GROMACS .gro file of C-alpha atoms in nm:
model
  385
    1UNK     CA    1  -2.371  -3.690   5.192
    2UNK     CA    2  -2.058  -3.617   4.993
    3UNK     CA    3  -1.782  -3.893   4.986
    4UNK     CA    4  -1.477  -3.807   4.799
    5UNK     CA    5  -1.268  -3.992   4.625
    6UNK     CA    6  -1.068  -3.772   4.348
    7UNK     CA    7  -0.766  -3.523   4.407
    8UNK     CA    8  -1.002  -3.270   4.220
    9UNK     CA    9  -1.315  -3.266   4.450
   10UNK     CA   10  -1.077  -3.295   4.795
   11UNK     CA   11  -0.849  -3.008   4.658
   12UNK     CA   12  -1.186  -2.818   4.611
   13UNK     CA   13  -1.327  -2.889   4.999
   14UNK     CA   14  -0.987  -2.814   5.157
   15UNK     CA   15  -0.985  -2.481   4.937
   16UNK     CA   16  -1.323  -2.374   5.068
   17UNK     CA   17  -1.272  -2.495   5.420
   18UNK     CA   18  -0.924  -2.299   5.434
   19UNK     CA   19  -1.189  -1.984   5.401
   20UNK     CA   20  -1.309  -2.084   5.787
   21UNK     CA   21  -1.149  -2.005   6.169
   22UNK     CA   22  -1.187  -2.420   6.237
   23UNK     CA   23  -1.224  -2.776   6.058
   24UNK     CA   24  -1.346  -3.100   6.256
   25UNK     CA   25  -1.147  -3.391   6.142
   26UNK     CA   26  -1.178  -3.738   6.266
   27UNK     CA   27  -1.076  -4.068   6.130
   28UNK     CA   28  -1.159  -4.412   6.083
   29UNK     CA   29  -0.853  -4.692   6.093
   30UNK     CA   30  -0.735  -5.058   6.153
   31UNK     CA   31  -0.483  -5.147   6.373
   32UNK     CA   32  -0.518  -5.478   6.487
   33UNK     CA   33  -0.211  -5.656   6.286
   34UNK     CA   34   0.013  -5.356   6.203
   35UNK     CA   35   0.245  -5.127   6.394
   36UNK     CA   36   0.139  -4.817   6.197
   37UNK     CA   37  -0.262  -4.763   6.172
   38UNK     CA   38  -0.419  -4.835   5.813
   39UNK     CA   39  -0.591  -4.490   5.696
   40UNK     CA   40  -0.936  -4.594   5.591
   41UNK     CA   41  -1.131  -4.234   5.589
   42UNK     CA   42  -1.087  -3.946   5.681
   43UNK     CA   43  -1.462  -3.744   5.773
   44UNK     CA   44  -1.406  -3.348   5.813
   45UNK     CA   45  -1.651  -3.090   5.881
   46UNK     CA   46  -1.653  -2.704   5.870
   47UNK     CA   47  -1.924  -2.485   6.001
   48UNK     CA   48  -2.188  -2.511   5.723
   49UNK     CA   49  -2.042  -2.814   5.502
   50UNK     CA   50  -1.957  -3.203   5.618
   51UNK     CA   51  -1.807  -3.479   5.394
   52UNK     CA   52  -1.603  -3.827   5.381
   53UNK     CA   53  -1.257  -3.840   5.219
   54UNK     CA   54  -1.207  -4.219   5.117
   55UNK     CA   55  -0.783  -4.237   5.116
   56UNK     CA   56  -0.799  -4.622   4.966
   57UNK     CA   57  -0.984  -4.438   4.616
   58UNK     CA   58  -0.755  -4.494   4.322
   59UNK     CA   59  -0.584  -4.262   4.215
   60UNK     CA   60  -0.686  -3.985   4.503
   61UNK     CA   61  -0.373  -3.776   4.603
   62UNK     CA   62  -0.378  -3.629   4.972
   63UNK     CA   63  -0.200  -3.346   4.964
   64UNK     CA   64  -0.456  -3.079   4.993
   65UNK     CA   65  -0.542  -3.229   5.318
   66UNK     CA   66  -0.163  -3.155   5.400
   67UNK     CA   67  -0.202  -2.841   5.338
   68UNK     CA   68  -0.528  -2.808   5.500
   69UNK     CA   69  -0.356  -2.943   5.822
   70UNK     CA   70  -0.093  -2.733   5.847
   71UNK     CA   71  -0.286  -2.394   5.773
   72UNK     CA   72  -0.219  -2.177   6.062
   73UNK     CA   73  -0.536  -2.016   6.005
   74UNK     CA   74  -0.753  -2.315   6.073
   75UNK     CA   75  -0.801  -2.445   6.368
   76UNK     CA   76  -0.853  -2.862   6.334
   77UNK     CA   77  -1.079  -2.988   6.618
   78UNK     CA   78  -1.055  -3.306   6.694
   79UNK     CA   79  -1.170  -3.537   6.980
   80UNK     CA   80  -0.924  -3.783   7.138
   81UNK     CA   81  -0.626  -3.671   6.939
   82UNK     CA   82  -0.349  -3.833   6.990
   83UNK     CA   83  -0.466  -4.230   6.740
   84UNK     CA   84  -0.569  -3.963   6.452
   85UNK     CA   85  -0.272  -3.709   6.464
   86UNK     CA   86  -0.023  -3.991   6.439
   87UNK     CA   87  -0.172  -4.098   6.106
   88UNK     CA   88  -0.061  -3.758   5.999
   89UNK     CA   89   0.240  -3.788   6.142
   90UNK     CA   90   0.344  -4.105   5.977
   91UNK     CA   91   0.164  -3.985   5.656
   92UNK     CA   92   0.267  -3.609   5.609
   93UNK     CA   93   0.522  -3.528   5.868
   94UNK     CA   94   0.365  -3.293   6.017
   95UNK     CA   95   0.094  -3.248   6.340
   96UNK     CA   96  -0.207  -3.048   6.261
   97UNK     CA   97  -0.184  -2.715   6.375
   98UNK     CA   98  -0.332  -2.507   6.578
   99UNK     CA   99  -0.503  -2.791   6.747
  100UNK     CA  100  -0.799  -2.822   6.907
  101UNK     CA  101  -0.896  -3.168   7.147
  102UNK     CA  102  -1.251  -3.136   7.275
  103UNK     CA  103  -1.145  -3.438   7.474
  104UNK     CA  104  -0.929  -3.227   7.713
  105UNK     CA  105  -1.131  -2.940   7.723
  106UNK     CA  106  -1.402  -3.101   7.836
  107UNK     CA  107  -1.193  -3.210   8.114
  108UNK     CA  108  -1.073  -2.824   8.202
  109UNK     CA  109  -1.461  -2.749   8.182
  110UNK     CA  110  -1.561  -2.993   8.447
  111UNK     CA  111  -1.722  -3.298   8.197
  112UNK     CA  112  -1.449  -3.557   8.320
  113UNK     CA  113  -1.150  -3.739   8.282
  114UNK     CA  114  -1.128  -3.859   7.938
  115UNK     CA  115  -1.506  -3.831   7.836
  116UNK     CA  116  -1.594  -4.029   7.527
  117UNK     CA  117  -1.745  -3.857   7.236
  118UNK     CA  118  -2.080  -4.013   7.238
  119UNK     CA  119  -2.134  -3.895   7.648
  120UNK     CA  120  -2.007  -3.563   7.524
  121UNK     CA  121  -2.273  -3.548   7.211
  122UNK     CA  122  -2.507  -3.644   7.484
  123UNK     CA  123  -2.409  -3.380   7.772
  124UNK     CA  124  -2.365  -3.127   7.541
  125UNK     CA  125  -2.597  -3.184   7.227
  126UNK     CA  126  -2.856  -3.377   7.388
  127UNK     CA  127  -2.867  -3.633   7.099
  128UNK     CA  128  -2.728  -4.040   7.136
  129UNK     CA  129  -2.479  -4.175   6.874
  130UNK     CA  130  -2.612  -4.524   6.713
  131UNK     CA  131  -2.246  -4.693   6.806
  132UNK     CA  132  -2.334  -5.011   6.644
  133UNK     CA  133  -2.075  -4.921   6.345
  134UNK     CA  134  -1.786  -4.867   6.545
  135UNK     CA  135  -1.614  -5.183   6.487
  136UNK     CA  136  -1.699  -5.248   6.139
  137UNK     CA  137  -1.421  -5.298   5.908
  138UNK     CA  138  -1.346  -4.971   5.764
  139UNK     CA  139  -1.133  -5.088   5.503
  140UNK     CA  140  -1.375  -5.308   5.290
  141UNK     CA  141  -1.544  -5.171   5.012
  142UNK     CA  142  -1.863  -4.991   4.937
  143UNK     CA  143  -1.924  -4.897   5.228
  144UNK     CA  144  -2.295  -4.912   5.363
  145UNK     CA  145  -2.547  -4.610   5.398
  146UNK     CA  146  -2.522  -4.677   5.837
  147UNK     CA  147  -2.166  -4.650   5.785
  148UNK     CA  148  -2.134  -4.361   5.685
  149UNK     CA  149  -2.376  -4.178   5.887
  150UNK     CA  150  -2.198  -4.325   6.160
  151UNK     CA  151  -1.875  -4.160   6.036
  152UNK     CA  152  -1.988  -3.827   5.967
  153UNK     CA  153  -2.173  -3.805   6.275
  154UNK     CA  154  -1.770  -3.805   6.425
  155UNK     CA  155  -1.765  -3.483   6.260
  156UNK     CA  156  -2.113  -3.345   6.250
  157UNK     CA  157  -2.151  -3.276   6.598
  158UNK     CA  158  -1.831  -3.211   6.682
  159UNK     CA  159  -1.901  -2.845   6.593
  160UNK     CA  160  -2.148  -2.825   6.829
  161UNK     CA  161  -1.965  -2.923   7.105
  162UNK     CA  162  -1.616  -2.699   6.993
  163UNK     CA  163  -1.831  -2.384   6.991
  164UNK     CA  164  -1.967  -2.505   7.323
  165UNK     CA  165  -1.643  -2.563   7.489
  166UNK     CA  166  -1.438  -2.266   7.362
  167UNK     CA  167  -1.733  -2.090   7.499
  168UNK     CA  168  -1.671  -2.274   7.853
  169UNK     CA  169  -1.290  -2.210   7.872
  170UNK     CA  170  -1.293  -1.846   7.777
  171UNK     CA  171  -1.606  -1.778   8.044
  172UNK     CA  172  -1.364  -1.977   8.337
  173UNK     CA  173  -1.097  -1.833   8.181
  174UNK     CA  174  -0.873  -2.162   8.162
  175UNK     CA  175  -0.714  -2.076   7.851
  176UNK     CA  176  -0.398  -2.169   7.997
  177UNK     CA  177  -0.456  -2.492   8.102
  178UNK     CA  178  -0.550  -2.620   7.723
  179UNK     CA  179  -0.324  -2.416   7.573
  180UNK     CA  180  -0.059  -2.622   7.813
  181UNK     CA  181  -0.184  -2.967   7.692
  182UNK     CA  182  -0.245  -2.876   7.327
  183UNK     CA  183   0.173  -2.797   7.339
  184UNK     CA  184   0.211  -3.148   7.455
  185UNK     CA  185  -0.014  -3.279   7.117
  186UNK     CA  186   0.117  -3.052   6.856
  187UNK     CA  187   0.495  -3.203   6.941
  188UNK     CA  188   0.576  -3.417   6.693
  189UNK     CA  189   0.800  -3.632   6.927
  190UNK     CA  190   0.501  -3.723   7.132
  191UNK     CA  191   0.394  -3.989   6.813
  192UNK     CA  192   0.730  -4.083   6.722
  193UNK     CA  193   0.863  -4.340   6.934
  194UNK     CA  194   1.284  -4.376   6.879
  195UNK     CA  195   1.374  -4.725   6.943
  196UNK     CA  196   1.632  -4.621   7.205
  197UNK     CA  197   1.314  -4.469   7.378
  198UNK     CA  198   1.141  -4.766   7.363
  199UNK     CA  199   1.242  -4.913   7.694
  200UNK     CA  200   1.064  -4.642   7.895
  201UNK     CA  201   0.737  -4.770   7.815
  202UNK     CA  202   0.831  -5.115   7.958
  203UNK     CA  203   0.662  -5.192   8.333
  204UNK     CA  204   0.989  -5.387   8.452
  205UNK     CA  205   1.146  -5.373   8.776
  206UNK     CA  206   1.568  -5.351   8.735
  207UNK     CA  207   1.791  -5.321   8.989
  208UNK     CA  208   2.118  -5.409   8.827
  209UNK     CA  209   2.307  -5.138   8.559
  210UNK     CA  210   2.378  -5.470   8.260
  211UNK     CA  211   2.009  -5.570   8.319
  212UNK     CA  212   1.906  -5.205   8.264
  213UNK     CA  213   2.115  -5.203   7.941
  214UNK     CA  214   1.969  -5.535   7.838
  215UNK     CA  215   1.605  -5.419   7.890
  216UNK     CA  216   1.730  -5.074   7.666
  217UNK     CA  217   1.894  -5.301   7.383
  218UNK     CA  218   1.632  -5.546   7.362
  219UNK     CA  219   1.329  -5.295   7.366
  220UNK     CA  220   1.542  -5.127   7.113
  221UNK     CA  221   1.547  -5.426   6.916
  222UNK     CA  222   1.169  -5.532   6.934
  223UNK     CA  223   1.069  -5.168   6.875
  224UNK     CA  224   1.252  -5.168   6.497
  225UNK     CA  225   1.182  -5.496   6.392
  226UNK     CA  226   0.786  -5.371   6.492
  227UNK     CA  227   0.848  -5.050   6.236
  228UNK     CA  228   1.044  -5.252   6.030
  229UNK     CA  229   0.802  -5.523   5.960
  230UNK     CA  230   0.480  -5.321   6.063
  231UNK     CA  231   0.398  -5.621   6.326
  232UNK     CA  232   0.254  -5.505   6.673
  233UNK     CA  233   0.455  -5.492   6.945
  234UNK     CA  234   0.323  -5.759   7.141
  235UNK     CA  235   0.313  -5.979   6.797
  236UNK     CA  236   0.720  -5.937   6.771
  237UNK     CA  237   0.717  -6.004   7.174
  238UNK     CA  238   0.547  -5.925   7.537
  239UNK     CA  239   0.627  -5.675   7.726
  240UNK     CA  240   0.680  -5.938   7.991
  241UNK     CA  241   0.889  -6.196   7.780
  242UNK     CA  242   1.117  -5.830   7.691
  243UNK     CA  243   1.161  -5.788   8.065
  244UNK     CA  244   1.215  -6.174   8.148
  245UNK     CA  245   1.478  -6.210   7.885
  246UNK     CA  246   1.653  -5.862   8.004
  247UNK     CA  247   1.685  -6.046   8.338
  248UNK     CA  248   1.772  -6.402   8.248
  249UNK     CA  249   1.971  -6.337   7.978
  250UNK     CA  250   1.968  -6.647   7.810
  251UNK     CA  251   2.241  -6.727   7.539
  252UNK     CA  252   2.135  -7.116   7.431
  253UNK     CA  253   1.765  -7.279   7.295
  254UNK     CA  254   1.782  -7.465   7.616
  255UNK     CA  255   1.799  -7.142   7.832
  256UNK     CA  256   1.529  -6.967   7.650
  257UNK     CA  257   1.323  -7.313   7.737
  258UNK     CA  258   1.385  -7.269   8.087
  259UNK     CA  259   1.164  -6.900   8.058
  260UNK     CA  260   0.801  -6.821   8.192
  261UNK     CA  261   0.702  -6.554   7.963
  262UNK     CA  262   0.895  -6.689   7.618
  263UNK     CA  263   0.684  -6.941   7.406
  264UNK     CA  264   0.796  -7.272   7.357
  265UNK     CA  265   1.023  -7.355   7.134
  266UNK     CA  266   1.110  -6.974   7.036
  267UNK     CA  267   1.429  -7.054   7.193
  268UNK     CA  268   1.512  -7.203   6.791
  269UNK     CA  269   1.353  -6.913   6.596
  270UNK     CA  270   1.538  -6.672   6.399
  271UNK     CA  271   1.416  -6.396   6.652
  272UNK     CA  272   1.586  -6.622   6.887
  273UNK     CA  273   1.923  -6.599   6.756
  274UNK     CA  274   1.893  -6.233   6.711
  275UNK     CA  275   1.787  -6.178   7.094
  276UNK     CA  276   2.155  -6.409   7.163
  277UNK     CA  277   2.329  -6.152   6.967
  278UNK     CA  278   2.172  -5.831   7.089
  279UNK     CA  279   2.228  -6.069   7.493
  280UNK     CA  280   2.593  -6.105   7.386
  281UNK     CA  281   2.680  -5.744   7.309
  282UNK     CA  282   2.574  -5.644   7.659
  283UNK     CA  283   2.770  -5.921   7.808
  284UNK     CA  284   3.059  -5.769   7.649
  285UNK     CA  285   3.002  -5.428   7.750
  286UNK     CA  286   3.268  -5.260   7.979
  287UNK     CA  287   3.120  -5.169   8.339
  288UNK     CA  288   3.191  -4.826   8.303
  289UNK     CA  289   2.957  -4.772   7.967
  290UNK     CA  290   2.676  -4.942   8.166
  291UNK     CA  291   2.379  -4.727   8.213
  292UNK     CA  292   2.270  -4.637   8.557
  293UNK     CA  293   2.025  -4.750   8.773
  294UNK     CA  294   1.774  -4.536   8.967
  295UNK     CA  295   1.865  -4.477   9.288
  296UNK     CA  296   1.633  -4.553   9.554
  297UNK     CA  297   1.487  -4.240   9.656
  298UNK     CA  298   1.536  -4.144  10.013
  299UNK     CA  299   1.300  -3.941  10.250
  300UNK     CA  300   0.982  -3.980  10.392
  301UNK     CA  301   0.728  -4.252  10.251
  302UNK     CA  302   0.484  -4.149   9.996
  303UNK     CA  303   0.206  -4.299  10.143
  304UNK     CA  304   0.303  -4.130  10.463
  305UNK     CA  305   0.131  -3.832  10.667
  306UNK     CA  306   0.239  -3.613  10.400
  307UNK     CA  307   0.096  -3.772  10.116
  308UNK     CA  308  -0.222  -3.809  10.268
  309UNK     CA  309  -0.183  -3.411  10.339
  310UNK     CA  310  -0.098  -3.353   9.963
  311UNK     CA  311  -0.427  -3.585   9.843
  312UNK     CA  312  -0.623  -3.377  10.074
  313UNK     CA  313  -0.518  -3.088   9.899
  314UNK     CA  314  -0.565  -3.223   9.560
  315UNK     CA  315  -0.910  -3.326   9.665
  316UNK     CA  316  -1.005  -2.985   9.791
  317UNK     CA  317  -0.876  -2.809   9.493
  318UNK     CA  318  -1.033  -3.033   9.263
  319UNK     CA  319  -1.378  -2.971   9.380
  320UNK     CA  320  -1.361  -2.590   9.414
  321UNK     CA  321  -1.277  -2.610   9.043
  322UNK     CA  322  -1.515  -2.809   8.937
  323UNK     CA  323  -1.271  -3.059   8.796
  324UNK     CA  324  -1.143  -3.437   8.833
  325UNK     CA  325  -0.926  -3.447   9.080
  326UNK     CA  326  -0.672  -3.693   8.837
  327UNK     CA  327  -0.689  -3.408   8.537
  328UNK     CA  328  -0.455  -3.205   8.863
  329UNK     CA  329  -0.242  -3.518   8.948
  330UNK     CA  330  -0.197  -3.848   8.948
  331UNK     CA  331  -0.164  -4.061   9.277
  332UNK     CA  332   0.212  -4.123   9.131
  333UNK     CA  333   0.262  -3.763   9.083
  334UNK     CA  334   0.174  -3.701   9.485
  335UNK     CA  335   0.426  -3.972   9.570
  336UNK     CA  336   0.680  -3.845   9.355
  337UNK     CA  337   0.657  -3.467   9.441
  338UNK     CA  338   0.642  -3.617   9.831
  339UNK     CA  339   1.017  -3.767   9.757
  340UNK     CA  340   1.159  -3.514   9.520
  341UNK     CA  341   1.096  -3.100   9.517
  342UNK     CA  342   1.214  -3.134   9.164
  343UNK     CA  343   0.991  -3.452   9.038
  344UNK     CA  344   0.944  -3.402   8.675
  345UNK     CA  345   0.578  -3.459   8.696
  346UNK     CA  346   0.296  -3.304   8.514
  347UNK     CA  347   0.184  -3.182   8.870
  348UNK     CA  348   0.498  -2.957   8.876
  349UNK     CA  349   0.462  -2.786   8.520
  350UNK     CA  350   0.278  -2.532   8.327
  351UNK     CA  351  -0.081  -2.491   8.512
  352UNK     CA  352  -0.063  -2.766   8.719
  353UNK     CA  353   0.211  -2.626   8.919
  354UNK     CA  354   0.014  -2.295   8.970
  355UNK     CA  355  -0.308  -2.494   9.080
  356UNK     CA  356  -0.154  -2.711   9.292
  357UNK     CA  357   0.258  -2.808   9.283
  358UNK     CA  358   0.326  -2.478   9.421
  359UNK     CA  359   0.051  -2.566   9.755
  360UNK     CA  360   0.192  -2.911   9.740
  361UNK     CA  361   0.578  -2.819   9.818
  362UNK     CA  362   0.440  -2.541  10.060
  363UNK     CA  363   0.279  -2.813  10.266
  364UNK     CA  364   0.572  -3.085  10.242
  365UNK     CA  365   0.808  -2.762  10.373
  366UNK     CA  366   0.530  -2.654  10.646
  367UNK     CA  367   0.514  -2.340  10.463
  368UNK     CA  368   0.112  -2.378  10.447
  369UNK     CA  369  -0.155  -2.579  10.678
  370UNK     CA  370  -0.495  -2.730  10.617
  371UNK     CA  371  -0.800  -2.614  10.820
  372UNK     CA  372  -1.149  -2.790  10.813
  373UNK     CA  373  -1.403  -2.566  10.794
  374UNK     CA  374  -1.782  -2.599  10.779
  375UNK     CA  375  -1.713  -2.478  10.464
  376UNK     CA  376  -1.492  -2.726  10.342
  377UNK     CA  377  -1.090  -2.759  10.364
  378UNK     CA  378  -0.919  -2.398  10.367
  379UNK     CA  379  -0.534  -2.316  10.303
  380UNK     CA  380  -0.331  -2.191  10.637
  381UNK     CA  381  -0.034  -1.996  10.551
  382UNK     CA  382   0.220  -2.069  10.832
  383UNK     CA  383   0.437  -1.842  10.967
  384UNK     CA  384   0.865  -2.026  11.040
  385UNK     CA  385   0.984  -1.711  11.243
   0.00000   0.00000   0.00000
């Protein structure tokens, strides 16, 4: 078992793996008090050679990895993505490329929705991962012999199962489908979140246009002071204390008392008094910069005749591909498509569509029927003229 820990003996690896079609790369990290994960190995594997890079050595410079990375003859296989390429991101700037997720093939192929590596060793291998490592700390040092067998097993068998699956797409021939979610990974804005962004990932319900610009300014706020101080999130504030304060609006210690989700006494904190000021420039907005809310849509009810017709669909497609019927479209993606031809859904893009968006508007316009068959649920074409 190789660990390395000089510039020399990783620029030496990444030269002879750069000589290979793919590289499995997974990582180990802590993320428990920090905004941006803590690199504590990185374990990569190519077809004949596996070994741990330790990025807390002194003195060990990771450039060749870089360059590794971002060699567009090397395909990195990973498992799960989207936690290990934003290390890269926030380390080198770059996503690896071309990119491989066993995670979503297996999906394509029929092994589930988001399949964990250790059932996917086990379908496909026929071996079982000792997980009893998994939440060590990865950042202390020496690490212990189980350790480390339990990181390069990330990478080990990983092989196994890329050969497998690239096998498994190119037999159903669903090399469209992957190739369609591997766009969505290998775009760099998909790990870099913009604090005017930040908003959009808040569950809050706001039916006024200065509340919506108070939820946008705040989330803004909490998002930088997150990167800024590399706190969590939820450590800066909740989600639910972001949205309560959006509402509420509160402008004096006492008012901030007066709030469910806001701990006690935060309402005298420096945070506090940056919140009033953030509060205050909203109030002062004019009503014609004011975002805009969401209008309600209008039309028939998503959990109406027609989105029962469109889940029967989905369900019927699903199983004559041998796929999860959620890896197609979500229950919100039926309900939007049911109120909007023009939803911007995954369900309505790139394979998707093809599979199923296309049957799904057909059906909402009467365009096609469903039959029941002894054979199962069959597509009607229906003639308007």
């Amino acid at each position: 078992m190789q660990v390395i820990t000089t510039t020399q003996a990783l620029a030496a690896f990444c030269k002879d793996a750069a000589t290979y079609d793919f590289v499995t790369v997974d990582t180990e990290f802590l993320r428990e008090t920090t905004y941006w994960p803590k690199l504590c190995l990185v374990q990569a594997a190519t077809p004949d050679r596996a070994v741990i890079i330790d990025p807390l050595a002194d003195g060990l410079v990771l450039d060749p990895l870089a360059d590794l990375l971002a060699d567009d003859h090397v395909t990195k296989v990973f498992h799960a993505a989207r936690q290990d390429i934003e290390i890269f991101v926030k380390l080198f700037g770059l996503v690896p490329a071309p990119l491989f997720d066993t995670q979503i093939a297996a999906s394509v192929c029929g092994h589930g929705d988001s399949i964990s590596y250790d059932n996917l060793v086990r379908a496909i291998v026929g071996e079982q991962i000792d997980k009893s490592s998994r939440f060590t700390d990865w950042s202390s040092r020496p690490l212990s012999e189980k350790q480390l067998t339990y990181a390069l097993a990330d990478v080990t068998h990983l092989r196994n199962i890329y050969v497998n699956l690239r096998n498994e797409i190119a037999k159903a021939r669903r090399q469209s489908w992957v190739e369609d979610e591997m766009a969505v990974l290998e775009n760099v804005g998909t790990y870099v979140v913009q604090p005017e962004d930040a908003w959009k990932r808040i569950k809050a319900k706001v039916n006024r246009p200065r509340d919506l610009a108070a939820l946008q300014a705040l989330a803004a706020w909490r998002e930088q002071k997150a990167q800024t101080n590399d706190q969590p999130r939820s450590r800066v504030l909740k989600d639910d204390a972001v949205a309560e304060l959006a509402i509420q609006r509160p402008l004096t210690p006492a008012a901030f008392e007066k709030l469910r989700a806001v701990p006690r006494g935060y309402g005298r904190s420096s945070s506090a008094a940056e919140i009033v000021d953030v509060l205050k420039s909203v109030e002062a907005m004019d009503k014609s910069a004011l975002p805009k809310v969401a209008e309600k849509p209008r039309g028939p009810s998503p959990k109406g005749a027609i989105g029962d017709l469109l889940r029967v669909l989905l369900k019927a497609i699903a199983d004559s591909n041998g796929v999860a019927s959620r890896i197609i479209a979500s229950s919100d993606d039926i309900d939007a498509i049911v109120l909007d031809d023009h939803a911007d859904v995954p369900a309505l893009k790139g394979w998707r569509r093809k599979l199923f968006g296309e049957k799904a508007l057909a059906i909402k316009h009467g365009r096609l029927a469903l039959a029941a068959t002894r054979k199962g649920v069959v597509e009607v074409p229906v003639d308007l003229e």
